[in-house]
Amino acid sequence: MATTALVDPETGLTQAQLAARHGLRVAGERPSLAEYSRRLWAYRHFIAAYANAKLVASYSNAKLGQIWQVLTPLTNAAVYYLIFGVVLAQNSMPNFIAYLTTGLFIFNFTQSAVLAGTQSISSNLGLIRALHFPRASLPLAATVTQFQQLLASMVVLIGIVLATGEPITWKWLMLVPALLLQAVFNAGVVMLVARMGSKASDLKQVMPFILRTWMYGSGVLYSVTLFERLPGWATTLVQFNPLLVYIELARYALVEQAPLLNESLTRLWLVGAAWALVAGIGGFIYFWRGEQEYGRG
């Protein structure tokens, strides 16, 4: 049986026509991509303040407070060096300590951002249901929080690199664009997993295993030259691993004799830029398409 639209007896207009006449819209309606981007930019100060608050709150119960921003990466580096540099004797390459810590800190930036982003919607349902704002603010704030953590880690990393005998060269400047490309890539991936995590609550249980596998496939703990033993097609595939690309760019900038799986520096930059563009734009569009779903159900 066909349904008929309700008509206002005074005006003779349907409800949809009345709403259009008075400029009313459906509550929670998804705005256009351009309008959504404009609103998100207007909330940039909220994103920065929220990210800073999350960072401070994460250390509020620790006696040493934000000093753990430095102690945590330093402790991780020491543990992995003990295992892979001493016990397993993987320190045959020059300055393995700087090589290892660079890989660890760069990978941890993405790992921590993705883990935080997976729960950025599901853990903030009260805020989402109480206030109206672009929901992308939450995964972006998670990315900014981890970027702030990265800056503290970079202070530690620079200290390690200098202490292990690496000279200061012009190549150090290349670290800045490499980290910015990785930050854009992370933002896209975080928005992707944020939407997925809002629908599948079990994703946060699976994500640590995915990230651990990704770490082993990114040459974090050992020389990337080991990948050359793989079949040709597999080596080529590994060369397009975005995290391996960002790690290699950082190592090239900081460690003079760091071996590279891909000898072409230009290719590394092109692949890194392409991943940042694809992940950044793709993740943003994917998240925007689910804007009206967050906090419902």
Short mmCIF file of N, CA and C in Angstrom, two decimals, residues 82-227:
data_model
loop_
_atom_site.label_atom_id
_atom_site.label_comp_id
_atom_site.label_asym_id
_atom_site.label_seq_id
_atom_site.Cartn_x
_atom_site.Cartn_y
_atom_site.Cartn_z
N LEU A 82 68.77 -4.72 23.93
CA LEU A 82 69.24 -5.86 24.70
C LEU A 82 68.91 -7.17 23.98
N ILE A 83 67.69 -7.25 23.45
CA ILE A 83 67.25 -8.49 22.80
C ILE A 83 67.90 -8.66 21.43
N PHE A 84 67.76 -7.63 20.57
CA PHE A 84 68.19 -7.77 19.18
C PHE A 84 69.64 -7.34 18.95
N GLY A 85 70.16 -6.49 19.82
CA GLY A 85 71.53 -6.03 19.62
C GLY A 85 72.56 -6.82 20.39
N VAL A 86 72.15 -7.45 21.50
CA VAL A 86 73.10 -8.19 22.34
C VAL A 86 72.80 -9.69 22.29
N VAL A 87 71.59 -10.07 22.73
CA VAL A 87 71.26 -11.48 22.81
C VAL A 87 71.27 -12.15 21.45
N LEU A 88 70.62 -11.52 20.46
CA LEU A 88 70.55 -12.11 19.11
C LEU A 88 71.67 -11.64 18.20
N ALA A 89 72.55 -10.79 18.71
CA ALA A 89 73.74 -10.34 17.97
C ALA A 89 73.41 -9.81 16.59
N GLN A 90 72.43 -8.88 16.53
CA GLN A 90 72.07 -8.25 15.26
C GLN A 90 72.79 -6.92 15.07
N ASN A 91 73.85 -6.69 15.84
CA ASN A 91 74.51 -5.39 15.80
C ASN A 91 75.77 -5.38 14.93
N SER A 92 75.76 -6.18 13.85
CA SER A 92 76.92 -6.23 12.96
C SER A 92 77.05 -4.95 12.14
N MET A 93 75.96 -4.24 11.91
CA MET A 93 76.01 -3.00 11.14
C MET A 93 76.54 -1.86 12.00
N PRO A 94 77.13 -0.85 11.36
CA PRO A 94 77.63 0.31 12.12
C PRO A 94 76.49 1.03 12.84
N ASN A 95 76.72 1.38 14.08
CA ASN A 95 75.78 2.16 14.90
C ASN A 95 74.38 1.55 14.90
N PHE A 96 74.31 0.31 15.35
CA PHE A 96 73.02 -0.38 15.39
C PHE A 96 72.06 0.29 16.37
N ILE A 97 72.59 0.88 17.43
CA ILE A 97 71.73 1.53 18.43
C ILE A 97 70.90 2.65 17.77
N ALA A 98 71.56 3.54 17.03
CA ALA A 98 70.85 4.64 16.37
C ALA A 98 69.90 4.11 15.31
N TYR A 99 70.33 3.07 14.59
CA TYR A 99 69.51 2.46 13.55
C TYR A 99 68.23 1.88 14.16
N LEU A 100 68.38 1.15 15.27
CA LEU A 100 67.24 0.51 15.93
C LEU A 100 66.29 1.54 16.52
N THR A 101 66.82 2.50 17.26
CA THR A 101 65.95 3.47 17.93
C THR A 101 65.20 4.34 16.93
N THR A 102 65.82 4.68 15.82
CA THR A 102 65.12 5.47 14.79
C THR A 102 63.92 4.70 14.28
N GLY A 103 64.12 3.42 13.96
CA GLY A 103 63.00 2.59 13.49
C GLY A 103 61.91 2.46 14.52
N LEU A 104 62.30 2.26 15.77
CA LEU A 104 61.31 2.10 16.85
C LEU A 104 60.46 3.36 17.04
N PHE A 105 61.11 4.52 17.10
CA PHE A 105 60.38 5.75 17.38
C PHE A 105 59.47 6.13 16.23
N ILE A 106 59.93 5.92 15.00
CA ILE A 106 59.09 6.26 13.84
C ILE A 106 57.90 5.31 13.77
N PHE A 107 58.13 4.02 13.98
CA PHE A 107 57.02 3.07 13.93
C PHE A 107 56.04 3.33 15.07
N ASN A 108 56.55 3.65 16.25
CA ASN A 108 55.68 3.86 17.40
C ASN A 108 54.72 5.04 17.19
N PHE A 109 55.14 6.02 16.40
CA PHE A 109 54.26 7.14 16.09
C PHE A 109 52.99 6.65 15.41
N THR A 110 53.14 5.81 14.41
CA THR A 110 51.97 5.28 13.70
C THR A 110 51.22 4.29 14.57
N GLN A 111 51.95 3.42 15.26
CA GLN A 111 51.29 2.40 16.09
C GLN A 111 50.41 3.03 17.16
N SER A 112 50.94 4.00 17.88
CA SER A 112 50.18 4.64 18.96
C SER A 112 48.98 5.42 18.42
N ALA A 113 49.17 6.08 17.27
CA ALA A 113 48.08 6.84 16.67
C ALA A 113 46.94 5.93 16.24
N VAL A 114 47.29 4.80 15.63
CA VAL A 114 46.26 3.86 15.15
C VAL A 114 45.50 3.24 16.33
N LEU A 115 46.23 2.85 17.37
CA LEU A 115 45.57 2.26 18.55
C LEU A 115 44.63 3.27 19.21
N ALA A 116 45.07 4.52 19.31
CA ALA A 116 44.21 5.55 19.91
C ALA A 116 43.03 5.87 18.99
N GLY A 117 43.28 5.91 17.69
CA GLY A 117 42.23 6.23 16.74
C GLY A 117 41.14 5.19 16.66
N THR A 118 41.50 3.92 16.88
CA THR A 118 40.52 2.84 16.82
C THR A 118 39.38 3.05 17.82
N GLN A 119 39.70 3.66 18.97
CA GLN A 119 38.70 3.88 20.01
C GLN A 119 38.27 5.34 20.12
N SER A 120 38.69 6.17 19.19
CA SER A 120 38.41 7.60 19.32
C SER A 120 36.92 7.93 19.23
N ILE A 121 36.14 7.12 18.54
CA ILE A 121 34.69 7.34 18.47
C ILE A 121 33.99 6.55 19.58
N SER A 122 34.30 5.27 19.67
CA SER A 122 33.59 4.40 20.63
C SER A 122 33.81 4.82 22.08
N SER A 123 34.94 5.42 22.39
CA SER A 123 35.21 5.81 23.78
C SER A 123 34.74 7.23 24.10
N ASN A 124 34.15 7.91 23.14
CA ASN A 124 33.68 9.29 23.35
C ASN A 124 32.21 9.45 22.99
N LEU A 125 31.43 8.40 23.18
CA LEU A 125 30.01 8.45 22.80
C LEU A 125 29.24 9.50 23.58
N GLY A 126 29.59 9.68 24.85
CA GLY A 126 28.90 10.70 25.67
C GLY A 126 29.11 12.08 25.09
N LEU A 127 30.33 12.40 24.71
CA LEU A 127 30.64 13.70 24.11
C LEU A 127 29.94 13.86 22.78
N ILE A 128 29.94 12.81 21.97
CA ILE A 128 29.32 12.86 20.64
C ILE A 128 27.82 13.10 20.74
N ARG A 129 27.18 12.44 21.69
CA ARG A 129 25.73 12.56 21.83
C ARG A 129 25.31 13.85 22.50
N ALA A 130 26.22 14.48 23.23
CA ALA A 130 25.87 15.70 23.96
C ALA A 130 26.11 16.96 23.13
N LEU A 131 27.10 16.94 22.25
CA LEU A 131 27.48 18.14 21.52
C LEU A 131 27.48 17.90 20.02
N HIS A 132 27.25 18.99 19.29
CA HIS A 132 27.28 18.91 17.83
C HIS A 132 28.59 19.53 17.33
N PHE A 133 29.41 18.73 16.72
CA PHE A 133 30.69 19.18 16.17
C PHE A 133 31.14 18.16 15.13
N PRO A 134 32.06 18.51 14.25
CA PRO A 134 32.56 17.54 13.26
C PRO A 134 33.24 16.38 13.97
N ARG A 135 32.76 15.17 13.75
CA ARG A 135 33.29 14.02 14.48
C ARG A 135 34.74 13.71 14.12
N ALA A 136 35.19 14.17 12.98
CA ALA A 136 36.59 13.96 12.59
C ALA A 136 37.54 14.66 13.55
N SER A 137 37.03 15.58 14.35
CA SER A 137 37.86 16.25 15.35
C SER A 137 38.49 15.25 16.31
N LEU A 138 37.77 14.17 16.60
CA LEU A 138 38.25 13.21 17.60
C LEU A 138 39.43 12.37 17.09
N PRO A 139 39.33 11.71 15.91
CA PRO A 139 40.51 11.00 15.42
C PRO A 139 41.67 11.92 15.10
N LEU A 140 41.39 13.14 14.64
CA LEU A 140 42.47 14.08 14.38
C LEU A 140 43.15 14.50 15.68
N ALA A 141 42.37 14.67 16.74
CA ALA A 141 42.96 15.00 18.04
C ALA A 141 43.85 13.87 18.53
N ALA A 142 43.45 12.61 18.27
CA ALA A 142 44.28 11.47 18.64
C ALA A 142 45.61 11.50 17.89
N THR A 143 45.56 11.91 16.62
CA THR A 143 46.79 12.01 15.83
C THR A 143 47.69 13.12 16.37
N VAL A 144 47.08 14.26 16.70
CA VAL A 144 47.86 15.38 17.23
C VAL A 144 48.50 15.01 18.57
N THR A 145 47.77 14.29 19.41
CA THR A 145 48.32 13.85 20.70
C THR A 145 49.58 13.02 20.49
N GLN A 146 49.52 12.08 19.55
CA GLN A 146 50.67 11.22 19.30
C GLN A 146 51.80 11.98 18.61
N PHE A 147 51.45 13.02 17.85
CA PHE A 147 52.50 13.84 17.25
C PHE A 147 53.26 14.60 18.33
N GLN A 148 52.54 15.07 19.35
CA GLN A 148 53.20 15.72 20.48
C GLN A 148 54.12 14.75 21.20
N GLN A 149 53.67 13.51 21.34
CA GLN A 149 54.51 12.48 21.94
C GLN A 149 55.76 12.25 21.09
N LEU A 150 55.57 12.27 19.78
CA LEU A 150 56.70 12.06 18.86
C LEU A 150 57.76 13.13 19.04
N LEU A 151 57.34 14.38 19.23
CA LEU A 151 58.31 15.46 19.39
C LEU A 151 59.20 15.22 20.60
N ALA A 152 58.60 14.72 21.69
CA ALA A 152 59.40 14.38 22.87
C ALA A 152 60.34 13.22 22.57
N SER A 153 59.85 12.26 21.80
CA SER A 153 60.68 11.12 21.42
C SER A 153 61.85 11.55 20.54
N MET A 154 61.61 12.56 19.69
CA MET A 154 62.67 13.03 18.80
C MET A 154 63.82 13.67 19.59
N VAL A 155 63.49 14.31 20.70
CA VAL A 155 64.54 14.87 21.56
C VAL A 155 65.44 13.75 22.07
N VAL A 156 64.80 12.64 22.51
CA VAL A 156 65.55 11.48 22.98
C VAL A 156 66.37 10.88 21.84
N LEU A 157 65.73 10.75 20.68
CA LEU A 157 66.40 10.13 19.53
C LEU A 157 67.63 10.94 19.11
N ILE A 158 67.48 12.25 19.02
CA ILE A 158 68.62 13.10 18.65
C ILE A 158 69.76 12.93 19.64
N GLY A 159 69.42 12.84 20.93
CA GLY A 159 70.45 12.61 21.94
C GLY A 159 71.17 11.29 21.74
N ILE A 160 70.41 10.23 21.41
CA ILE A 160 71.02 8.91 21.18
C ILE A 160 71.91 8.95 19.94
N VAL A 161 71.42 9.57 18.89
CA VAL A 161 72.19 9.64 17.63
C VAL A 161 73.52 10.36 17.85
N LEU A 162 73.46 11.48 18.56
CA LEU A 162 74.69 12.24 18.83
C LEU A 162 75.63 11.46 19.76
N ALA A 163 75.06 10.83 20.78
CA ALA A 163 75.87 10.10 21.76
C ALA A 163 76.56 8.89 21.14
N THR A 164 75.99 8.35 20.07
CA THR A 164 76.59 7.17 19.42
C THR A 164 77.53 7.55 18.28
N GLY A 165 77.81 8.85 18.14
CA GLY A 165 78.86 9.26 17.22
C GLY A 165 78.43 9.74 15.86
N GLU A 166 77.14 9.90 15.64
CA GLU A 166 76.69 10.40 14.34
C GLU A 166 76.93 11.90 14.24
N PRO A 167 77.47 12.39 13.12
CA PRO A 167 77.70 13.84 12.96
C PRO A 167 76.43 14.57 12.56
N ILE A 168 76.37 15.84 12.86
CA ILE A 168 75.26 16.68 12.40
C ILE A 168 75.53 17.07 10.95
N THR A 169 74.62 16.72 10.05
CA THR A 169 74.78 17.05 8.64
C THR A 169 73.52 17.72 8.13
N TRP A 170 73.59 18.22 6.88
CA TRP A 170 72.43 18.87 6.26
C TRP A 170 71.28 17.90 6.07
N LYS A 171 71.59 16.58 6.03
CA LYS A 171 70.54 15.58 5.81
C LYS A 171 69.54 15.53 6.97
N TRP A 172 69.96 16.05 8.14
CA TRP A 172 69.03 16.06 9.26
C TRP A 172 67.77 16.86 8.95
N LEU A 173 67.90 17.85 8.07
CA LEU A 173 66.74 18.67 7.70
C LEU A 173 65.66 17.85 7.01
N MET A 174 66.06 16.74 6.39
CA MET A 174 65.10 15.88 5.69
C MET A 174 64.15 15.18 6.64
N LEU A 175 64.50 15.16 7.92
CA LEU A 175 63.64 14.51 8.91
C LEU A 175 62.31 15.24 9.04
N VAL A 176 62.32 16.56 8.88
CA VAL A 176 61.09 17.36 9.06
C VAL A 176 60.03 17.00 8.03
N PRO A 177 60.32 17.07 6.71
CA PRO A 177 59.27 16.69 5.74
C PRO A 177 58.89 15.22 5.84
N ALA A 178 59.83 14.35 6.23
CA ALA A 178 59.51 12.93 6.37
C ALA A 178 58.47 12.72 7.47
N LEU A 179 58.65 13.40 8.60
CA LEU A 179 57.69 13.27 9.70
C LEU A 179 56.35 13.90 9.36
N LEU A 180 56.36 14.98 8.61
CA LEU A 180 55.10 15.62 8.21
C LEU A 180 54.31 14.71 7.27
N LEU A 181 55.01 14.06 6.34
CA LEU A 181 54.34 13.11 5.44
C LEU A 181 53.75 11.96 6.25
N GLN A 182 54.51 11.47 7.22
CA GLN A 182 54.01 10.38 8.06
C GLN A 182 52.81 10.83 8.89
N ALA A 183 52.82 12.08 9.35
CA ALA A 183 51.70 12.60 10.14
C ALA A 183 50.42 12.65 9.30
N VAL A 184 50.53 13.07 8.05
CA VAL A 184 49.36 13.09 7.16
C VAL A 184 48.87 11.67 6.90
N PHE A 185 49.81 10.77 6.65
CA PHE A 185 49.45 9.36 6.46
C PHE A 185 48.74 8.82 7.69
N ASN A 186 49.29 9.10 8.87
CA ASN A 186 48.67 8.63 10.11
C ASN A 186 47.26 9.17 10.28
N ALA A 187 47.06 10.45 9.98
CA ALA A 187 45.74 11.06 10.14
C ALA A 187 44.70 10.33 9.28
N GLY A 188 45.09 9.99 8.05
CA GLY A 188 44.18 9.27 7.17
C GLY A 188 43.85 7.88 7.69
N VAL A 189 44.88 7.16 8.13
CA VAL A 189 44.67 5.80 8.65
C VAL A 189 43.85 5.84 9.94
N VAL A 190 44.11 6.83 10.78
CA VAL A 190 43.38 6.95 12.04
C VAL A 190 41.89 7.20 11.78
N MET A 191 41.56 8.05 10.81
CA MET A 191 40.15 8.27 10.47
C MET A 191 39.52 7.01 9.90
N LEU A 192 40.31 6.24 9.15
CA LEU A 192 39.81 4.98 8.61
C LEU A 192 39.45 4.01 9.72
N VAL A 193 40.38 3.78 10.65
CA VAL A 193 40.12 2.80 11.73
C VAL A 193 39.12 3.35 12.74
N ALA A 194 38.99 4.69 12.84
CA ALA A 194 38.01 5.27 13.76
C ALA A 194 36.60 4.90 13.33
N ARG A 195 36.32 5.01 12.04
CA ARG A 195 34.99 4.64 11.55
C ARG A 195 34.77 3.13 11.68
N MET A 196 35.79 2.35 11.34
CA MET A 196 35.67 0.90 11.46
C MET A 196 35.48 0.50 12.91
N GLY A 197 36.22 1.15 13.83
CA GLY A 197 36.10 0.83 15.24
C GLY A 197 34.77 1.22 15.84
N SER A 198 34.11 2.24 15.25
CA SER A 198 32.80 2.65 15.76
C SER A 198 31.73 1.62 15.45
N LYS A 199 31.99 0.78 14.44
CA LYS A 199 31.03 -0.25 14.05
C LYS A 199 31.38 -1.62 14.64
N ALA A 200 32.69 -1.90 14.70
CA ALA A 200 33.16 -3.20 15.19
C ALA A 200 33.99 -2.99 16.45
N SER A 201 33.38 -3.19 17.61
CA SER A 201 34.07 -2.93 18.87
C SER A 201 35.24 -3.89 19.10
N ASP A 202 35.21 -5.06 18.44
CA ASP A 202 36.28 -6.04 18.62
C ASP A 202 37.55 -5.65 17.87
N LEU A 203 37.48 -4.61 17.06
CA LEU A 203 38.67 -4.22 16.29
C LEU A 203 39.84 -3.85 17.19
N LYS A 204 39.55 -3.26 18.34
CA LYS A 204 40.62 -2.86 19.25
C LYS A 204 41.36 -4.07 19.82
N GLN A 205 40.72 -5.24 19.82
CA GLN A 205 41.38 -6.45 20.28
C GLN A 205 42.27 -7.04 19.20
N VAL A 206 41.90 -6.83 17.96
CA VAL A 206 42.64 -7.41 16.84
C VAL A 206 43.79 -6.51 16.42
N MET A 207 43.63 -5.21 16.58
CA MET A 207 44.60 -4.25 16.06
C MET A 207 46.03 -4.47 16.57
N PRO A 208 46.27 -4.80 17.85
CA PRO A 208 47.65 -5.03 18.28
C PRO A 208 48.37 -6.12 17.49
N PHE A 209 47.64 -7.18 17.09
CA PHE A 209 48.25 -8.26 16.30
C PHE A 209 48.57 -7.77 14.89
N ILE A 210 47.69 -6.97 14.33
CA ILE A 210 47.94 -6.41 12.99
C ILE A 210 49.17 -5.51 13.02
N LEU A 211 49.27 -4.68 14.03
CA LEU A 211 50.39 -3.75 14.14
C LEU A 211 51.70 -4.47 14.42
N ARG A 212 51.65 -5.55 15.19
CA ARG A 212 52.87 -6.31 15.45
C ARG A 212 53.39 -6.95 14.17
N THR A 213 52.48 -7.48 13.37
CA THR A 213 52.87 -8.05 12.08
C THR A 213 53.45 -6.97 11.17
N TRP A 214 52.82 -5.81 11.19
CA TRP A 214 53.29 -4.68 10.39
C TRP A 214 54.70 -4.27 10.83
N MET A 215 54.97 -4.31 12.11
CA MET A 215 56.30 -3.94 12.61
C MET A 215 57.37 -4.88 12.08
N TYR A 216 57.08 -6.19 12.12
CA TYR A 216 58.06 -7.15 11.64
C TYR A 216 58.29 -7.03 10.13
N GLY A 217 57.28 -6.54 9.42
CA GLY A 217 57.42 -6.36 7.98
C GLY A 217 57.96 -5.01 7.58
N SER A 218 58.38 -4.20 8.58
CA SER A 218 58.85 -2.85 8.29
C SER A 218 60.33 -2.65 8.61
N GLY A 219 61.03 -3.74 8.93
CA GLY A 219 62.46 -3.64 9.20
C GLY A 219 62.79 -2.78 10.39
N VAL A 220 61.95 -2.82 11.42
CA VAL A 220 62.17 -1.99 12.59
C VAL A 220 63.32 -2.52 13.44
N LEU A 221 63.38 -3.82 13.63
CA LEU A 221 64.28 -4.43 14.59
C LEU A 221 65.54 -5.04 13.98
N TYR A 222 65.65 -5.01 12.67
CA TYR A 222 66.79 -5.64 12.01
C TYR A 222 67.06 -4.91 10.70
N SER A 223 68.17 -5.26 10.07
CA SER A 223 68.56 -4.59 8.83
C SER A 223 67.55 -4.88 7.72
N VAL A 224 67.19 -3.85 6.99
CA VAL A 224 66.23 -4.01 5.89
C VAL A 224 66.83 -4.83 4.75
N THR A 225 68.16 -5.01 4.74
CA THR A 225 68.79 -5.81 3.67
C THR A 225 68.36 -7.27 3.73
N LEU A 226 67.82 -7.71 4.87
CA LEU A 226 67.32 -9.09 4.97
C LEU A 226 66.16 -9.33 4.01
N PHE A 227 65.44 -8.27 3.65
CA PHE A 227 64.31 -8.42 2.72
C PHE A 227 64.79 -8.78 1.31
#
